[in-house]
């Protein structure tokens, strides 16, 4: 009697294990499938992990972050004198540019009024700070503390003082993830300032440069040409600085972005007016 | 079963897993070696748990960590999930052969499995989501694994004796 009960219990547990194993595999298969087809369950998982799970991981590593910040501050403090001299020189240079910019701005305003031109400038949705970075190993993404409650939606352009940073993906109520330009899966429509050479740029394999994947014209750009957004794909507003062409190959060109992706503190989410 | 799951060793291993996972998904730009160490430590701990503390809950744990690793590091679900589940289930079906191996062979197998895991994750990420295989990253992971393997085994053996 006892033996038969034991055999039954064992076989039942084996059946349960098999059911558990099969259900885990089925669930994994479905998740992978939905992930490819961008199903809303996967988006929900992304949102939940971004909103609830990521703050926990950030809290866990807070002491490490603190130690890292202290180390950075120590290095900055050591180079203070040298950096101070550089900054003094830069202030002198910028003051000259500022005088010129103030003059050009007032002239621009007057000319626009004379021509009765429509102002197609961009509007600021939200200035946000960096919460954490996920650009270790595979994707190039950062998390910012602006979300749906601030008017941020998916596919909005994100810039900083140097130029285009990327676009928002996976917005939650309070946070958003920004797909950086250097990600291999990001794609932006750009043009060169000198000859309006339209092309598409995506992140290169080295994680630093951008590489052209499609060019509209046969005319080749030159090394040193500035690249700005063309606004063709209607994701990014026009004429936002992207970078400078640094290398030409037979079919492609490489662009070095103006934004220093390793030193992003604050970004601005913008949209076309 | 619950008491087995809540044993002090398992709790410590789970803390190591969660802490190394948290460190892996929060990138420290100026101190990225920490991310590599945490990423390697997570994989080594998981492989160690598979070999010495295999339980059905490990499949569920691999499933969860696989999803979260994929969401945070790739923004799509697949490479880590497939890799973790594949190796856990592979062990489940071959454990009767693997448990007969000598300790040296088991250690060698652990290191090989960890390295294959990194490589398979990179291949899946490349095939499915177009992320290029970064050989420099893989080399760093391989070197970190080799350096970290014996110290972490020493720590694990100390935890086992608790």
mmCIF file of N, CA, C and O in Angstrom, chain B residues 22-90:
data_model
loop_
_atom_site.group_PDB
_atom_site.id
_atom_site.type_symbol
_atom_site.label_atom_id
_atom_site.label_comp_id
_atom_site.label_asym_id
_atom_site.label_seq_id
_atom_site.Cartn_x
_atom_site.Cartn_y
_atom_site.Cartn_z
ATOM 1 N N UNK B 22 22.198 43.213 -11.089
ATOM 2 C CA UNK B 22 21.992 44.663 -10.961
ATOM 3 C C UNK B 22 23.201 45.438 -11.460
ATOM 4 O O UNK B 22 23.067 46.462 -12.128
ATOM 5 N N UNK B 23 24.389 44.941 -11.129
ATOM 6 C CA UNK B 23 25.608 45.621 -11.592
ATOM 7 C C UNK B 23 25.769 45.510 -13.109
ATOM 8 O O UNK B 23 26.241 46.439 -13.755
ATOM 9 N N UNK B 24 25.352 44.384 -13.651
ATOM 10 C CA UNK B 24 25.516 44.179 -15.106
ATOM 11 C C UNK B 24 24.631 45.118 -15.915
ATOM 12 O O UNK B 24 25.031 45.564 -16.986
ATOM 13 N N UNK B 25 23.431 45.387 -15.407
ATOM 14 C CA UNK B 25 22.496 46.174 -16.227
ATOM 15 C C UNK B 25 22.608 47.681 -15.983
ATOM 16 O O UNK B 25 21.956 48.460 -16.657
ATOM 17 N N UNK B 26 23.431 48.082 -15.013
ATOM 18 C CA UNK B 26 23.682 49.516 -14.809
ATOM 19 C C UNK B 26 25.113 49.808 -15.256
ATOM 20 O O UNK B 26 26.061 49.441 -14.557
ATOM 21 N N UNK B 27 25.250 50.450 -16.386
ATOM 22 C CA UNK B 27 26.572 50.612 -16.994
ATOM 23 C C UNK B 27 27.352 51.745 -16.323
ATOM 24 O O UNK B 27 26.859 52.852 -16.183
ATOM 25 N N UNK B 28 28.587 51.434 -15.905
ATOM 26 C CA UNK B 28 29.474 52.458 -15.349
ATOM 27 C C UNK B 28 30.502 52.806 -16.423
ATOM 28 O O UNK B 28 31.415 52.024 -16.668
ATOM 29 N N UNK B 29 30.318 53.970 -17.018
ATOM 30 C CA UNK B 29 31.139 54.331 -18.183
ATOM 31 C C UNK B 29 32.630 54.354 -17.843
ATOM 32 O O UNK B 29 33.449 53.828 -18.587
ATOM 33 N N UNK B 30 32.971 54.961 -16.701
ATOM 34 C CA UNK B 30 34.394 55.104 -16.372
ATOM 35 C C UNK B 30 34.961 53.881 -15.665
ATOM 36 O O UNK B 30 36.148 53.837 -15.357
ATOM 37 N N UNK B 31 34.116 52.935 -15.383
ATOM 38 C CA UNK B 31 34.566 51.808 -14.574
ATOM 39 C C UNK B 31 33.924 50.534 -15.120
ATOM 40 O O UNK B 31 33.368 49.735 -14.371
ATOM 41 N N UNK B 32 34.033 50.364 -16.443
ATOM 42 C CA UNK B 32 33.261 49.289 -17.081
ATOM 43 C C UNK B 32 33.771 47.891 -16.747
ATOM 44 O O UNK B 32 33.078 46.909 -16.968
ATOM 45 N N UNK B 33 34.976 47.810 -16.190
ATOM 46 C CA UNK B 33 35.496 46.495 -15.781
ATOM 47 C C UNK B 33 34.573 45.866 -14.737
ATOM 48 O O UNK B 33 34.396 44.644 -14.699
ATOM 49 N N UNK B 34 33.935 46.725 -13.963
ATOM 50 C CA UNK B 34 32.989 46.256 -12.945
ATOM 51 C C UNK B 34 31.789 45.553 -13.596
ATOM 52 O O UNK B 34 31.301 44.539 -13.087
ATOM 53 N N UNK B 35 31.345 46.124 -14.718
ATOM 54 C CA UNK B 35 30.236 45.500 -15.447
ATOM 55 C C UNK B 35 30.631 44.130 -15.993
ATOM 56 O O UNK B 35 29.858 43.183 -15.928
ATOM 57 N N UNK B 36 31.860 44.054 -16.518
ATOM 58 C CA UNK B 36 32.338 42.771 -17.046
ATOM 59 C C UNK B 36 32.426 41.734 -15.928
ATOM 60 O O UNK B 36 32.000 40.593 -16.093
ATOM 61 N N UNK B 37 32.981 42.174 -14.771
ATOM 62 C CA UNK B 37 33.128 41.239 -13.645
ATOM 63 C C UNK B 37 31.757 40.747 -13.190
ATOM 64 O O UNK B 37 31.553 39.549 -12.978
ATOM 65 N N UNK B 38 30.809 41.678 -13.073
ATOM 66 C CA UNK B 38 29.466 41.304 -12.607
ATOM 67 C C UNK B 38 28.782 40.361 -13.601
ATOM 68 O O UNK B 38 28.153 39.376 -13.197
ATOM 69 N N UNK B 39 28.946 40.652 -14.883
ATOM 70 C CA UNK B 39 28.313 39.833 -15.935
ATOM 71 C C UNK B 39 28.884 38.411 -15.909
ATOM 72 O O UNK B 39 28.148 37.424 -15.998
ATOM 73 N N UNK B 40 30.206 38.330 -15.751
ATOM 74 C CA UNK B 40 30.862 37.022 -15.700
ATOM 75 C C UNK B 40 30.464 36.287 -14.422
ATOM 76 O O UNK B 40 30.149 35.094 -14.455
ATOM 77 N N UNK B 41 30.451 37.019 -13.314
ATOM 78 C CA UNK B 41 30.109 36.408 -12.024
ATOM 79 C C UNK B 41 28.686 35.835 -12.049
ATOM 80 O O UNK B 41 28.442 34.753 -11.525
ATOM 81 N N UNK B 42 27.780 36.560 -12.699
ATOM 82 C CA UNK B 42 26.404 36.065 -12.791
ATOM 83 C C UNK B 42 26.391 34.719 -13.521
ATOM 84 O O UNK B 42 25.783 33.756 -13.061
ATOM 85 N N UNK B 43 27.065 34.665 -14.654
ATOM 86 C CA UNK B 43 27.069 33.436 -15.447
ATOM 87 C C UNK B 43 27.741 32.286 -14.690
ATOM 88 O O UNK B 43 27.250 31.159 -14.700
ATOM 89 N N UNK B 44 28.865 32.610 -14.030
ATOM 90 C CA UNK B 44 29.576 31.564 -13.281
ATOM 91 C C UNK B 44 28.716 31.033 -12.140
ATOM 92 O O UNK B 44 28.653 29.813 -11.921
ATOM 93 N N UNK B 45 28.035 31.944 -11.441
ATOM 94 C CA UNK B 45 27.184 31.517 -10.321
ATOM 95 C C UNK B 45 26.036 30.647 -10.816
ATOM 96 O O UNK B 45 25.716 29.626 -10.204
ATOM 97 N N UNK B 46 25.456 31.059 -11.936
ATOM 98 C CA UNK B 46 24.339 30.280 -12.489
ATOM 99 C C UNK B 46 24.806 28.867 -12.876
ATOM 100 O O UNK B 46 24.144 27.873 -12.543
ATOM 101 N N UNK B 47 25.967 28.802 -13.535
ATOM 102 C CA UNK B 47 26.485 27.498 -13.950
ATOM 103 C C UNK B 47 26.818 26.648 -12.716
ATOM 104 O O UNK B 47 26.528 25.444 -12.675
ATOM 105 N N UNK B 48 27.391 27.291 -11.692
ATOM 106 C CA UNK B 48 27.722 26.569 -10.451
ATOM 107 C C UNK B 48 26.451 26.028 -9.799
ATOM 108 O O UNK B 48 26.413 24.881 -9.350
ATOM 109 N N UNK B 49 25.410 26.870 -9.748
ATOM 110 C CA UNK B 49 24.127 26.435 -9.171
ATOM 111 C C UNK B 49 23.542 25.268 -9.956
ATOM 112 O O UNK B 49 22.995 24.329 -9.379
ATOM 113 N N UNK B 50 23.677 25.352 -11.272
ATOM 114 C CA UNK B 50 23.145 24.271 -12.113
ATOM 115 C C UNK B 50 23.849 22.954 -11.770
ATOM 116 O O UNK B 50 23.221 21.903 -11.660
ATOM 117 N N UNK B 51 25.158 23.019 -11.574
ATOM 118 C CA UNK B 51 25.915 21.794 -11.328
ATOM 119 C C UNK B 51 25.733 21.258 -9.903
ATOM 120 O O UNK B 51 25.593 20.068 -9.713
ATOM 121 N N UNK B 52 25.751 22.148 -8.920
ATOM 122 C CA UNK B 52 25.787 21.668 -7.533
ATOM 123 C C UNK B 52 24.481 21.834 -6.766
ATOM 124 O O UNK B 52 24.316 21.235 -5.715
ATOM 125 N N UNK B 53 23.603 22.688 -7.234
ATOM 126 C CA UNK B 53 22.339 22.884 -6.502
ATOM 127 C C UNK B 53 21.155 22.798 -7.460
ATOM 128 O O UNK B 53 20.259 23.618 -7.396
ATOM 129 N N UNK B 54 21.206 21.841 -8.341
ATOM 130 C CA UNK B 54 20.134 21.796 -9.347
ATOM 131 C C UNK B 54 18.782 21.512 -8.690
ATOM 132 O O UNK B 54 18.626 20.605 -7.894
ATOM 133 N N UNK B 55 17.834 22.368 -9.057
ATOM 134 C CA UNK B 55 16.475 22.226 -8.568
ATOM 135 C C UNK B 55 15.568 22.779 -9.664
ATOM 136 O O UNK B 55 16.021 23.579 -10.487
ATOM 137 N N UNK B 56 14.315 22.383 -9.626
ATOM 138 C CA UNK B 56 13.431 22.854 -10.694
ATOM 139 C C UNK B 56 13.213 24.366 -10.670
ATOM 140 O O UNK B 56 12.917 24.965 -11.689
ATOM 141 N N UNK B 57 13.387 24.953 -9.473
ATOM 142 C CA UNK B 57 13.183 26.400 -9.399
ATOM 143 C C UNK B 57 14.235 27.146 -10.229
ATOM 144 O O UNK B 57 14.034 28.273 -10.656
ATOM 145 N N UNK B 58 15.394 26.476 -10.488
ATOM 146 C CA UNK B 58 16.455 27.096 -11.299
ATOM 147 C C UNK B 58 15.986 27.379 -12.723
ATOM 148 O O UNK B 58 16.412 28.349 -13.349
ATOM 149 N N UNK B 59 15.111 26.522 -13.230
ATOM 150 C CA UNK B 59 14.576 26.731 -14.582
ATOM 151 C C UNK B 59 13.756 28.018 -14.600
ATOM 152 O O UNK B 59 13.885 28.849 -15.504
ATOM 153 N N UNK B 60 12.938 28.171 -13.551
ATOM 154 C CA UNK B 60 12.121 29.385 -13.453
ATOM 155 C C UNK B 60 12.996 30.629 -13.265
ATOM 156 O O UNK B 60 12.762 31.675 -13.873
ATOM 157 N N UNK B 61 14.052 30.474 -12.453
ATOM 158 C CA UNK B 61 14.985 31.578 -12.201
ATOM 159 C C UNK B 61 15.701 31.979 -13.504
ATOM 160 O O UNK B 61 15.833 33.171 -13.815
ATOM 161 N N UNK B 62 16.138 30.982 -14.254
ATOM 162 C CA UNK B 62 16.811 31.249 -15.533
ATOM 163 C C UNK B 62 15.861 31.945 -16.493
ATOM 164 O O UNK B 62 16.260 32.849 -17.238
ATOM 165 N N UNK B 63 14.620 31.511 -16.456
ATOM 166 C CA UNK B 63 13.588 32.114 -17.302
ATOM 167 C C UNK B 63 13.432 33.609 -16.980
ATOM 168 O O UNK B 63 13.475 34.464 -17.868
ATOM 169 N N UNK B 64 13.315 33.915 -15.679
ATOM 170 C CA UNK B 64 13.136 35.316 -15.265
ATOM 171 C C UNK B 64 14.370 36.164 -15.584
ATOM 172 O O UNK B 64 14.266 37.232 -16.192
ATOM 173 N N UNK B 65 15.549 35.676 -15.171
ATOM 174 C CA UNK B 65 16.772 36.443 -15.420
ATOM 175 C C UNK B 65 17.042 36.581 -16.923
ATOM 176 O O UNK B 65 17.527 37.615 -17.366
ATOM 177 N N UNK B 66 16.694 35.541 -17.669
ATOM 178 C CA UNK B 66 16.878 35.602 -19.131
ATOM 179 C C UNK B 66 16.056 36.723 -19.727
ATOM 180 O O UNK B 66 16.551 37.539 -20.525
ATOM 181 N N UNK B 67 14.799 36.826 -19.288
ATOM 182 C CA UNK B 67 13.914 37.883 -19.800
ATOM 183 C C UNK B 67 14.454 39.259 -19.419
ATOM 184 O O UNK B 67 14.576 40.151 -20.267
ATOM 185 N N UNK B 68 14.826 39.423 -18.135
ATOM 186 C CA UNK B 68 15.267 40.758 -17.692
ATOM 187 C C UNK B 68 16.609 41.162 -18.311
ATOM 188 O O UNK B 68 16.794 42.319 -18.677
ATOM 189 N N UNK B 69 17.523 40.213 -18.458
ATOM 190 C CA UNK B 69 18.788 40.518 -19.134
ATOM 191 C C UNK B 69 18.510 40.982 -20.568
ATOM 192 O O UNK B 69 19.099 41.945 -21.048
ATOM 193 N N UNK B 70 17.600 40.257 -21.229
ATOM 194 C CA UNK B 70 17.279 40.611 -22.620
ATOM 195 C C UNK B 70 16.629 41.990 -22.716
ATOM 196 O O UNK B 70 16.976 42.776 -23.587
ATOM 197 N N UNK B 71 15.699 42.253 -21.797
ATOM 198 C CA UNK B 71 14.998 43.546 -21.841
ATOM 199 C C UNK B 71 15.977 44.691 -21.584
ATOM 200 O O UNK B 71 15.958 45.701 -22.292
ATOM 201 N N UNK B 72 16.865 44.530 -20.610
ATOM 202 C CA UNK B 72 17.763 45.635 -20.267
ATOM 203 C C UNK B 72 18.941 45.774 -21.234
ATOM 204 O O UNK B 72 19.334 46.889 -21.553
ATOM 205 N N UNK B 73 19.502 44.670 -21.668
ATOM 206 C CA UNK B 73 20.719 44.778 -22.484
ATOM 207 C C UNK B 73 20.452 44.750 -23.987
ATOM 208 O O UNK B 73 21.279 45.202 -24.766
ATOM 209 N N UNK B 74 19.334 44.194 -24.396
ATOM 210 C CA UNK B 74 19.066 44.080 -25.843
ATOM 211 C C UNK B 74 17.761 44.757 -26.233
ATOM 212 O O UNK B 74 17.550 45.076 -27.405
ATOM 213 N N UNK B 75 16.878 44.976 -25.263
ATOM 214 C CA UNK B 75 15.569 45.581 -25.499
ATOM 215 C C UNK B 75 14.643 44.690 -26.316
ATOM 216 O O UNK B 75 13.637 45.145 -26.849
ATOM 217 N N UNK B 76 15.003 43.460 -26.463
ATOM 218 C CA UNK B 76 14.169 42.460 -27.111
ATOM 219 C C UNK B 76 14.384 41.150 -26.363
ATOM 220 O O UNK B 76 15.469 40.935 -25.826
ATOM 221 N N UNK B 77 13.378 40.292 -26.379
ATOM 222 C CA UNK B 77 13.534 39.045 -25.621
ATOM 223 C C UNK B 77 14.017 37.931 -26.539
ATOM 224 O O UNK B 77 13.414 37.708 -27.582
ATOM 225 N N UNK B 78 15.094 37.284 -26.174
ATOM 226 C CA UNK B 78 15.548 36.081 -26.862
ATOM 227 C C UNK B 78 16.918 35.558 -26.461
ATOM 228 O O UNK B 78 16.985 34.482 -25.874
ATOM 229 N N UNK B 79 18.045 36.236 -26.768
ATOM 230 C CA UNK B 79 19.351 35.591 -26.637
ATOM 231 C C UNK B 79 19.665 35.016 -25.251
ATOM 232 O O UNK B 79 20.032 33.843 -25.148
ATOM 233 N N UNK B 80 19.513 35.809 -24.192
ATOM 234 C CA UNK B 80 19.835 35.310 -22.859
ATOM 235 C C UNK B 80 18.844 34.231 -22.422
ATOM 236 O O UNK B 80 19.237 33.237 -21.822
ATOM 237 N N UNK B 81 17.584 34.461 -22.749
ATOM 238 C CA UNK B 81 16.540 33.501 -22.373
ATOM 239 C C UNK B 81 16.823 32.130 -22.994
ATOM 240 O O UNK B 81 16.825 31.106 -22.295
ATOM 241 N N UNK B 82 17.098 32.122 -24.284
ATOM 242 C CA UNK B 82 17.376 30.854 -24.972
ATOM 243 C C UNK B 82 18.622 30.199 -24.384
ATOM 244 O O UNK B 82 18.627 29.003 -24.074
ATOM 245 N N UNK B 83 19.666 31.008 -24.217
ATOM 246 C CA UNK B 83 20.934 30.469 -23.745
ATOM 247 C C UNK B 83 20.805 29.870 -22.337
ATOM 248 O O UNK B 83 21.239 28.736 -22.099
ATOM 249 N N UNK B 84 20.193 30.617 -21.420
ATOM 250 C CA UNK B 84 20.058 30.123 -20.036
ATOM 251 C C UNK B 84 19.217 28.847 -19.996
ATOM 252 O O UNK B 84 19.604 27.855 -19.393
ATOM 253 N N UNK B 85 18.053 28.896 -20.653
ATOM 254 C CA UNK B 85 17.148 27.741 -20.600
ATOM 255 C C UNK B 85 17.771 26.523 -21.261
ATOM 256 O O UNK B 85 17.650 25.406 -20.763
ATOM 257 N N UNK B 86 18.475 26.760 -22.361
ATOM 258 C CA UNK B 86 19.097 25.647 -23.083
ATOM 259 C C UNK B 86 20.071 24.897 -22.172
ATOM 260 O O UNK B 86 20.034 23.671 -22.074
ATOM 261 N N UNK B 87 20.932 25.663 -21.475
ATOM 262 C CA UNK B 87 21.952 25.000 -20.661
ATOM 263 C C UNK B 87 21.362 24.368 -19.391
ATOM 264 O O UNK B 87 21.841 23.315 -18.967
ATOM 265 N N UNK B 88 20.338 24.992 -18.822
ATOM 266 C CA UNK B 88 19.703 24.390 -17.637
ATOM 267 C C UNK B 88 19.028 23.074 -18.027
ATOM 268 O O UNK B 88 19.198 22.046 -17.347
ATOM 269 N N UNK B 89 18.314 23.100 -19.129
ATOM 270 C CA UNK B 89 17.588 21.887 -19.539
ATOM 271 C C UNK B 89 18.558 20.817 -20.035
ATOM 272 O O UNK B 89 18.355 19.620 -19.786
ATOM 273 N N UNK B 90 19.628 21.254 -20.682
ATOM 274 C CA UNK B 90 20.658 20.307 -21.126
ATOM 275 C C UNK B 90 21.237 19.568 -19.916
ATOM 276 O O UNK B 90 21.432 18.349 -19.948
#
